[in-house]
Amino acid sequence: MKDQSSNPCCHFSASAMLCLAYFACSSHAFVVTGAQNKPVSNLVDTTKIGSLDVPTVGVGTISWSSKSLFSLENEELEDLVAAAYRSNAAFFDTAERYGSHLKTAIGLGYGETERLTNKLLQRATLTEGPARVKPVVASKFTPLPWRTSAQSVVDACEESRRNLGVESIDLYQIHMPDSTPESLISHPSCPGMVSLTSFMFVLSPSLPFVIVVQPFRAFGRVESKDSIYWDGLAECYHRGIVKNVGVCNYGPTLVEKCHEALAKRGVPLASNQIAFSLIGRQNGSQETVDKCNELGVKCLAYYPFAMGLLTGKYSREIWGKAKDVSINESLTTQKKTSLELLDLQRYAQGDGITVPEGGIAPLLNVMLVIAEKREKTLAQVALNYIISKGVIPIPGCRTSAQLEDNLGAMGWRLTSEEIAMLEFEADKLPNFDGAGFKRTNEKFVGYGIEKWVLD
């Protein structure tokens, strides 16, 4: 082991020291530099979502965008899709509302990412030959005020099916609950935001418009369409235009209601996608996972890296020790707003008020010990924690380098002792609820911001 006594980032907590003692007894050498990732192209590590066999790590497509104004083209994404295909890891999670960055920012661009995914996957099928693990594509239906019937779900599903170029969508999900629990909406990161029942006025240069949060809420007319949308999912399933159905951002109570309602129509609820990570297990997330496990519903996790906090990218002393600089650099190229950076840096470093002094550093040190012992990266440890909890992480992915690093989380599992060490440090931190205007309990959907609670 190299001497790290002069390195300021190695002031390990008691938990980290236990890690060192634990791993010292291991037959594996503890090295600072680590080894390069082993090839994963022949690895098969799958789990079940309903009737589907899927890789234990998915590929999130929310950041995908065409680099052409006139056609759907992106060579970087084409390489990524081909690499996922030949690595037995072609599980893509998309949505009807995903599109080019500018259009998505204003609630437009519906269907673009679905069509791009279809095009790139077709090319991979032609160039890479037969796949050992069949590619799987999941998409999502977006609740909107003017979508008021089960038929609206069927119509949207038909459009997504055409965009994806399939007879039947592998997994079709409702993007979020329709019911918003709070009548007054405010945003923790924007003191210039004033909420007036059904309207949210954003006094910010970055968001200079009026957002309608819940139409007619001010007049006492707030009717949840969740059960209507469940009927729509059931209709899609019985028509054969979807193979499996799921939901997103449902807490324990709502997921159980949905499971029961679909079961009455002979439809199994296959999945529930929520924000879940090592530092995002509170506020109902862990309880939701537990309820889903009880019901036989597979949980999928977005924000598995907590917007990069768990990769060490906002902790420079840890960042400098990361194994693969090229992957690290690819992660730092992702743009963040000033508000997002402010929140992320506060969490990473700690402010002594909402986040303990030192921030996430003690947890990252424990992760680093495990990563070095296993010859893995911090990101791979973060993903494998989720896999080891029985959940499928869906990290956003834009490059082949990111994909390769993500796939290094497959084919192994953390021990119960390692999980306990990680959770011991993570539980000292507040729950990660997002940064800036990107929150784990809300989403901008074009007409406004929808909020939910995992209760």
CSV table of N, CA and C in Angstrom, one decimal, residues 240-365:
chain,number,residue,atom,x,y,z
A,240,GLY,N,-52.1,-5.6,-26.8
A,240,GLY,CA,-50.9,-6.2,-27.3
A,240,GLY,C,-49.9,-5.1,-27.8
A,241,ILE,N,-50.1,-3.9,-27.6
A,241,ILE,CA,-49.2,-2.9,-28.1
A,241,ILE,C,-48.1,-2.6,-27.0
A,242,VAL,N,-48.2,-3.2,-25.9
A,242,VAL,CA,-47.1,-3.1,-24.9
A,242,VAL,C,-47.0,-4.5,-24.3
A,243,LYS,N,-45.7,-4.9,-23.9
A,243,LYS,CA,-45.5,-6.2,-23.3
A,243,LYS,C,-45.5,-6.1,-21.8
A,244,ASN,N,-45.2,-5.0,-21.3
A,244,ASN,CA,-45.2,-4.8,-19.8
A,244,ASN,C,-45.5,-3.3,-19.5
A,245,VAL,N,-46.1,-3.1,-18.3
A,245,VAL,CA,-46.5,-1.7,-18.0
A,245,VAL,C,-45.8,-1.4,-16.6
A,246,GLY,N,-45.5,-0.1,-16.5
A,246,GLY,CA,-44.9,0.4,-15.3
A,246,GLY,C,-45.3,1.8,-15.0
A,247,VAL,N,-44.8,2.3,-13.8
A,247,VAL,CA,-45.1,3.7,-13.4
A,247,VAL,C,-43.7,4.3,-13.0
A,248,CYS,N,-43.8,5.6,-12.7
A,248,CYS,CA,-42.6,6.3,-12.2
A,248,CYS,C,-43.0,7.2,-11.1
A,249,ASN,N,-42.1,7.4,-10.1
A,249,ASN,CA,-42.3,8.3,-9.1
A,249,ASN,C,-43.6,8.0,-8.2
A,250,TYR,N,-43.9,6.8,-8.1
A,250,TYR,CA,-45.0,6.4,-7.2
A,250,TYR,C,-44.4,5.9,-5.9
A,251,GLY,N,-45.0,6.5,-4.8
A,251,GLY,CA,-44.7,6.1,-3.4
A,251,GLY,C,-45.4,4.8,-3.1
A,252,PRO,N,-45.1,4.3,-1.8
A,252,PRO,CA,-45.7,3.0,-1.4
A,252,PRO,C,-47.2,2.9,-1.5
A,253,THR,N,-47.9,4.0,-1.1
A,253,THR,CA,-49.3,3.9,-1.1
A,253,THR,C,-49.9,3.9,-2.5
A,254,LEU,N,-49.4,4.8,-3.4
A,254,LEU,CA,-49.9,4.8,-4.8
A,254,LEU,C,-49.5,3.6,-5.6
A,255,VAL,N,-48.3,3.1,-5.4
A,255,VAL,CA,-47.9,1.9,-6.1
A,255,VAL,C,-48.8,0.7,-5.8
A,256,GLU,N,-49.2,0.6,-4.5
A,256,GLU,CA,-50.0,-0.5,-4.1
A,256,GLU,C,-51.4,-0.3,-4.7
A,257,LYS,N,-51.9,0.9,-4.7
A,257,LYS,CA,-53.2,1.1,-5.3
A,257,LYS,C,-53.2,0.8,-6.8
A,258,CYS,N,-52.2,1.2,-7.5
A,258,CYS,CA,-52.0,0.9,-8.9
A,258,CYS,C,-51.9,-0.6,-9.2
A,259,HIS,N,-51.1,-1.3,-8.3
A,259,HIS,CA,-50.9,-2.7,-8.5
A,259,HIS,C,-52.2,-3.4,-8.3
A,260,GLU,N,-53.0,-3.0,-7.4
A,260,GLU,CA,-54.3,-3.6,-7.1
A,260,GLU,C,-55.3,-3.3,-8.3
A,261,ALA,N,-55.3,-2.1,-8.7
A,261,ALA,CA,-56.2,-1.7,-9.8
A,261,ALA,C,-55.9,-2.5,-11.1
A,262,LEU,N,-54.7,-2.6,-11.4
A,262,LEU,CA,-54.3,-3.3,-12.7
A,262,LEU,C,-54.5,-4.8,-12.5
A,263,ALA,N,-54.3,-5.3,-11.3
A,263,ALA,CA,-54.5,-6.8,-11.1
A,263,ALA,C,-56.0,-7.1,-11.3
A,264,LYS,N,-56.9,-6.2,-11.0
A,264,LYS,CA,-58.3,-6.5,-11.2
A,264,LYS,C,-58.6,-6.6,-12.7
A,265,ARG,N,-57.8,-6.0,-13.5
A,265,ARG,CA,-58.0,-6.1,-15.0
A,265,ARG,C,-57.1,-7.2,-15.6
A,266,GLY,N,-56.4,-8.0,-14.7
A,266,GLY,CA,-55.6,-9.0,-15.2
A,266,GLY,C,-54.2,-8.5,-15.8
A,267,VAL,N,-53.8,-7.4,-15.3
A,267,VAL,CA,-52.5,-6.8,-15.8
A,267,VAL,C,-51.5,-6.7,-14.7
A,268,PRO,N,-50.3,-7.3,-14.8
A,268,PRO,CA,-49.3,-7.2,-13.8
A,268,PRO,C,-48.6,-5.9,-13.9
A,269,LEU,N,-48.3,-5.2,-12.8
A,269,LEU,CA,-47.5,-4.0,-12.7
A,269,LEU,C,-46.0,-4.5,-12.6
A,270,ALA,N,-45.3,-4.1,-13.7
A,270,ALA,CA,-43.9,-4.7,-13.8
A,270,ALA,C,-42.9,-3.8,-13.1
A,271,SER,N,-43.0,-2.5,-13.1
A,271,SER,CA,-41.9,-1.7,-12.6
A,271,SER,C,-42.4,-0.4,-12.0
A,272,ASN,N,-41.5,0.3,-11.2
A,272,ASN,CA,-41.7,1.6,-10.7
A,272,ASN,C,-40.3,2.3,-10.7
A,273,GLN,N,-40.2,3.4,-11.4
A,273,GLN,CA,-38.9,4.1,-11.5
A,273,GLN,C,-38.9,5.3,-10.6
A,274,ILE,N,-38.0,5.4,-9.7
A,274,ILE,CA,-37.9,6.5,-8.7
A,274,ILE,C,-36.5,7.0,-8.6
A,275,ALA,N,-36.3,8.1,-8.0
A,275,ALA,CA,-34.9,8.6,-7.6
A,275,ALA,C,-34.4,7.8,-6.5
A,276,PHE,N,-33.3,7.2,-6.6
A,276,PHE,CA,-32.7,6.3,-5.6
A,276,PHE,C,-31.2,6.2,-5.8
A,277,SER,N,-30.5,6.4,-4.7
A,277,SER,CA,-29.1,6.3,-4.7
A,277,SER,C,-28.6,6.1,-3.2
A,278,LEU,N,-27.3,6.0,-3.1
A,278,LEU,CA,-26.7,5.8,-1.7
A,278,LEU,C,-27.1,6.9,-0.8
A,279,ILE,N,-27.2,8.2,-1.3
A,279,ILE,CA,-27.5,9.3,-0.5
A,279,ILE,C,-28.9,9.8,-0.8
A,280,GLY,N,-29.7,9.0,-1.5
A,280,GLY,CA,-31.1,9.3,-1.8
A,280,GLY,C,-32.0,8.2,-1.5
A,281,ARG,N,-31.9,7.7,-0.2
A,281,ARG,CA,-32.8,6.6,0.2
A,281,ARG,C,-33.9,7.0,1.2
A,282,GLN,N,-33.8,8.3,1.6
A,282,GLN,CA,-34.8,8.8,2.6
A,282,GLN,C,-36.0,9.4,1.8
A,283,ASN,N,-36.8,10.1,2.5
A,283,ASN,CA,-38.0,10.7,1.9
A,283,ASN,C,-38.9,9.8,1.1
A,284,GLY,N,-38.9,8.5,1.6
A,284,GLY,CA,-39.8,7.6,1.1
A,284,GLY,C,-39.2,6.6,0.0
A,285,SER,N,-38.0,6.9,-0.4
A,285,SER,CA,-37.4,6.0,-1.4
A,285,SER,C,-37.2,4.6,-1.0
A,286,GLN,N,-36.6,4.4,0.2
A,286,GLN,CA,-36.3,3.1,0.6
A,286,GLN,C,-37.6,2.3,1.0
A,287,GLU,N,-38.6,3.1,1.5
A,287,GLU,CA,-39.9,2.5,1.8
A,287,GLU,C,-40.6,2.0,0.5
A,288,THR,N,-40.4,2.8,-0.5
A,288,THR,CA,-40.9,2.5,-1.8
A,288,THR,C,-40.3,1.2,-2.4
A,289,VAL,N,-39.0,1.1,-2.3
A,289,VAL,CA,-38.3,-0.1,-2.7
A,289,VAL,C,-38.8,-1.3,-2.0
A,290,ASP,N,-39.0,-1.2,-0.7
A,290,ASP,CA,-39.4,-2.3,0.2
A,290,ASP,C,-40.9,-2.7,-0.3
A,291,LYS,N,-41.7,-1.7,-0.5
A,291,LYS,CA,-43.1,-2.1,-0.9
A,291,LYS,C,-43.1,-2.7,-2.3
A,292,CYS,N,-42.3,-2.2,-3.2
A,292,CYS,CA,-42.2,-2.8,-4.5
A,292,CYS,C,-41.7,-4.3,-4.4
A,293,ASN,N,-40.7,-4.5,-3.6
A,293,ASN,CA,-40.2,-5.9,-3.4
A,293,ASN,C,-41.3,-6.8,-2.9
A,294,GLU,N,-42.1,-6.3,-2.0
A,294,GLU,CA,-43.2,-7.0,-1.4
A,294,GLU,C,-44.3,-7.4,-2.5
A,295,LEU,N,-44.5,-6.5,-3.4
A,295,LEU,CA,-45.5,-6.7,-4.4
A,295,LEU,C,-45.0,-7.4,-5.7
A,296,GLY,N,-43.7,-7.6,-5.7
A,296,GLY,CA,-43.1,-8.2,-6.9
A,296,GLY,C,-43.0,-7.2,-8.1
A,297,VAL,N,-42.8,-5.9,-7.7
A,297,VAL,CA,-42.7,-4.9,-8.7
A,297,VAL,C,-41.2,-4.5,-8.8
A,298,LYS,N,-40.6,-4.5,-9.9
A,298,LYS,CA,-39.1,-4.2,-10.0
A,298,LYS,C,-38.9,-2.6,-9.9
A,299,CYS,N,-38.0,-2.2,-9.1
A,299,CYS,CA,-37.7,-0.8,-9.0
A,299,CYS,C,-36.5,-0.4,-9.9
A,300,LEU,N,-36.7,0.7,-10.6
A,300,LEU,CA,-35.6,1.3,-11.4
A,300,LEU,C,-35.2,2.6,-10.8
A,301,ALA,N,-33.9,2.9,-10.9
A,301,ALA,CA,-33.4,4.1,-10.2
A,301,ALA,C,-32.8,5.1,-11.1
A,302,TYR,N,-33.4,6.3,-11.1
A,302,TYR,CA,-32.7,7.4,-11.8
A,302,TYR,C,-32.0,8.3,-10.8
A,303,TYR,N,-31.1,9.2,-11.2
A,303,TYR,CA,-30.2,9.9,-10.3
A,303,TYR,C,-29.3,8.9,-9.5
A,304,PRO,N,-28.8,7.9,-10.1
A,304,PRO,CA,-28.0,6.9,-9.3
A,304,PRO,C,-26.7,7.5,-8.8
A,305,PHE,N,-26.2,8.5,-9.5
A,305,PHE,CA,-25.0,9.1,-9.0
A,305,PHE,C,-25.2,10.4,-8.2
A,306,ALA,N,-26.5,10.7,-7.9
A,306,ALA,CA,-26.9,11.9,-7.2
A,306,ALA,C,-26.3,13.1,-7.9
A,307,MET,N,-26.5,13.2,-9.3
A,307,MET,CA,-26.1,14.3,-10.1
A,307,MET,C,-24.6,14.4,-10.1
A,308,GLY,N,-23.8,13.3,-9.9
A,308,GLY,CA,-22.4,13.4,-10.0
A,308,GLY,C,-21.7,13.4,-8.6
A,309,LEU,N,-22.4,13.7,-7.6
A,309,LEU,CA,-21.8,13.7,-6.2
A,309,LEU,C,-21.1,12.4,-5.9
A,310,LEU,N,-21.7,11.3,-6.2
A,310,LEU,CA,-21.1,10.0,-5.8
A,310,LEU,C,-20.0,9.5,-6.8
A,311,THR,N,-19.7,10.3,-7.8
A,311,THR,CA,-18.5,10.0,-8.6
A,311,THR,C,-17.3,10.7,-8.1
A,312,GLY,N,-17.5,11.6,-7.2
A,312,GLY,CA,-16.3,12.4,-6.7
A,312,GLY,C,-16.0,13.6,-7.5
A,313,LYS,N,-16.8,13.9,-8.5
A,313,LYS,CA,-16.5,15.0,-9.4
A,313,LYS,C,-16.6,16.4,-8.8
A,314,TYR,N,-17.3,16.5,-7.6
A,314,TYR,CA,-17.3,17.8,-6.9
A,314,TYR,C,-16.5,17.8,-5.7
A,315,SER,N,-15.7,16.8,-5.5
A,315,SER,CA,-14.7,16.7,-4.4
A,315,SER,C,-13.3,16.6,-5.0
A,316,ARG,N,-12.7,17.7,-5.2
A,316,ARG,CA,-11.4,17.7,-6.0
A,316,ARG,C,-10.4,16.8,-5.4
A,317,GLU,N,-10.3,16.7,-4.1
A,317,GLU,CA,-9.2,15.9,-3.5
A,317,GLU,C,-9.4,14.4,-3.8
A,318,ILE,N,-10.7,14.0,-3.9
A,318,ILE,CA,-11.0,12.7,-4.2
A,318,ILE,C,-10.9,12.5,-5.7
A,319,TRP,N,-11.3,13.5,-6.5
A,319,TRP,CA,-11.3,13.4,-7.9
A,319,TRP,C,-9.9,13.1,-8.5
A,320,GLY,N,-8.9,13.7,-7.8
A,320,GLY,CA,-7.6,13.5,-8.3
A,320,GLY,C,-7.1,12.1,-8.2
A,321,LYS,N,-7.7,11.3,-7.4
A,321,LYS,CA,-7.3,9.9,-7.2
A,321,LYS,C,-8.1,8.9,-8.0
A,322,ALA,N,-9.0,9.4,-8.8
A,322,ALA,CA,-9.9,8.5,-9.6
A,322,ALA,C,-9.0,7.8,-10.6
A,323,LYS,N,-9.5,6.6,-11.0
A,323,LYS,CA,-8.7,5.7,-11.8
A,323,LYS,C,-8.6,6.1,-13.2
A,324,ASP,N,-9.7,6.5,-13.8
A,324,ASP,CA,-9.7,6.7,-15.3
A,324,ASP,C,-10.0,8.2,-15.6
A,325,VAL,N,-8.9,8.9,-15.9
A,325,VAL,CA,-9.1,10.4,-16.1
A,325,VAL,C,-9.9,10.7,-17.3
A,326,SER,N,-9.9,9.9,-18.3
A,326,SER,CA,-10.7,10.2,-19.5
A,326,SER,C,-12.2,10.1,-19.2
A,327,ILE,N,-12.6,9.1,-18.4
A,327,ILE,CA,-14.0,9.0,-18.0
A,327,ILE,C,-14.3,10.2,-17.1
A,328,ASN,N,-13.4,10.6,-16.2
A,328,ASN,CA,-13.7,11.7,-15.3
A,328,ASN,C,-13.9,13.0,-16.1
A,329,GLU,N,-13.1,13.2,-17.1
A,329,GLU,CA,-13.2,14.4,-18.0
A,329,GLU,C,-14.5,14.4,-18.7
A,330,SER,N,-15.0,13.2,-19.2
A,330,SER,CA,-16.2,13.1,-19.9
A,330,SER,C,-17.4,13.5,-19.0
A,331,LEU,N,-17.3,13.2,-17.7
A,331,LEU,CA,-18.4,13.5,-16.8
A,331,LEU,C,-18.4,15.0,-16.5
A,332,THR,N,-17.2,15.7,-16.5
A,332,THR,CA,-17.2,17.1,-16.1
A,332,THR,C,-17.7,17.9,-17.3
A,333,THR,N,-17.8,17.4,-18.5
A,333,THR,CA,-18.2,18.2,-19.6
A,333,THR,C,-19.7,18.4,-19.6
A,334,GLN,N,-20.4,17.7,-18.7
A,334,GLN,CA,-21.9,17.9,-18.6
A,334,GLN,C,-22.2,19.3,-18.0
A,335,LYS,N,-23.0,20.1,-18.6
A,335,LYS,CA,-23.2,21.4,-18.2
A,335,LYS,C,-24.1,21.5,-17.0
A,336,LYS,N,-23.8,22.4,-16.0
A,336,LYS,CA,-24.7,22.6,-14.9
A,336,LYS,C,-24.9,24.1,-14.8
A,337,THR,N,-26.1,24.4,-14.3
A,337,THR,CA,-26.4,25.8,-14.1
A,337,THR,C,-25.7,26.3,-12.9
A,338,SER,N,-25.7,27.6,-12.7
A,338,SER,CA,-25.1,28.2,-11.5
A,338,SER,C,-25.8,27.7,-10.2
A,339,LEU,N,-27.1,27.6,-10.3
A,339,LEU,CA,-27.9,27.2,-9.1
A,339,LEU,C,-27.6,25.7,-8.8
A,340,GLU,N,-27.5,24.9,-9.8
A,340,GLU,CA,-27.2,23.5,-9.6
A,340,GLU,C,-25.8,23.3,-9.0
A,341,LEU,N,-24.8,24.1,-9.5
A,341,LEU,CA,-23.4,24.0,-9.0
A,341,LEU,C,-23.4,24.5,-7.6
A,342,LEU,N,-24.1,25.5,-7.2
A,342,LEU,CA,-24.2,26.0,-5.9
A,342,LEU,C,-24.7,24.9,-4.9
A,343,ASP,N,-25.7,24.3,-5.3
A,343,ASP,CA,-26.3,23.2,-4.4
A,343,ASP,C,-25.4,22.0,-4.3
A,344,LEU,N,-24.8,21.6,-5.5
A,344,LEU,CA,-23.9,20.4,-5.5
A,344,LEU,C,-22.6,20.7,-4.7
A,345,GLN,N,-22.0,21.9,-4.8
A,345,GLN,CA,-20.8,22.2,-4.1
A,345,GLN,C,-21.1,22.3,-2.6
A,346,ARG,N,-22.3,22.8,-2.2
A,346,ARG,CA,-22.6,22.9,-0.8
A,346,ARG,C,-22.8,21.5,-0.2
A,347,TYR,N,-23.4,20.6,-0.9
A,347,TYR,CA,-23.5,19.2,-0.5
A,347,TYR,C,-22.1,18.5,-0.4
A,348,ALA,N,-21.3,18.7,-1.5
A,348,ALA,CA,-20.0,18.1,-1.5
A,348,ALA,C,-19.1,18.5,-0.4
A,349,GLN,N,-19.1,19.8,-0.1
A,349,GLN,CA,-18.1,20.3,0.8
A,349,GLN,C,-18.7,20.5,2.3
A,350,GLY,N,-20.0,20.6,2.3
A,350,GLY,CA,-20.7,20.8,3.6
A,350,GLY,C,-20.7,22.3,4.0
A,351,ASP,N,-21.8,22.7,4.7
A,351,ASP,CA,-21.9,24.1,5.1
A,351,ASP,C,-22.0,24.2,6.6
A,352,GLY,N,-22.0,23.1,7.3
A,352,GLY,CA,-22.1,23.1,8.7
A,352,GLY,C,-23.5,23.4,9.2
A,353,ILE,N,-24.4,23.6,8.3
A,353,ILE,CA,-25.8,23.9,8.7
A,353,ILE,C,-26.8,22.8,8.2
A,354,THR,N,-26.9,22.8,6.9
A,354,THR,CA,-27.8,21.7,6.3
A,354,THR,C,-27.0,20.5,6.0
A,355,VAL,N,-25.7,20.6,5.8
A,355,VAL,CA,-24.8,19.5,5.5
A,355,VAL,C,-23.6,19.6,6.4
A,356,PRO,N,-23.3,18.5,7.1
A,356,PRO,CA,-22.2,18.5,8.0
A,356,PRO,C,-20.9,19.0,7.4
A,357,GLU,N,-20.0,19.6,8.1
A,357,GLU,CA,-18.7,20.1,7.6
A,357,GLU,C,-18.0,18.8,7.0
A,358,GLY,N,-17.3,19.1,5.9
A,358,GLY,CA,-16.7,18.0,5.2
A,358,GLY,C,-17.6,17.4,4.2
A,359,GLY,N,-18.9,17.6,4.3
A,359,GLY,CA,-19.8,17.2,3.2
A,359,GLY,C,-19.7,15.7,3.0
A,360,ILE,N,-19.6,15.3,1.7
A,360,ILE,CA,-19.7,13.9,1.3
A,360,ILE,C,-18.3,13.2,1.3
A,361,ALA,N,-17.3,14.0,1.7
A,361,ALA,CA,-15.9,13.4,1.7
A,361,ALA,C,-15.8,12.1,2.5
A,362,PRO,N,-16.3,12.1,3.8
A,362,PRO,CA,-16.1,10.8,4.5
A,362,PRO,C,-16.7,9.6,3.8
A,363,LEU,N,-17.9,9.8,3.2
A,363,LEU,CA,-18.5,8.7,2.5
A,363,LEU,C,-17.7,8.3,1.2
A,364,LEU,N,-17.2,9.3,0.5
A,364,LEU,CA,-16.4,9.0,-0.7
A,364,LEU,C,-15.1,8.3,-0.3
A,365,ASN,N,-14.5,8.6,0.9
A,365,ASN,CA,-13.3,7.9,1.3
A,365,ASN,C,-13.6,6.4,1.5
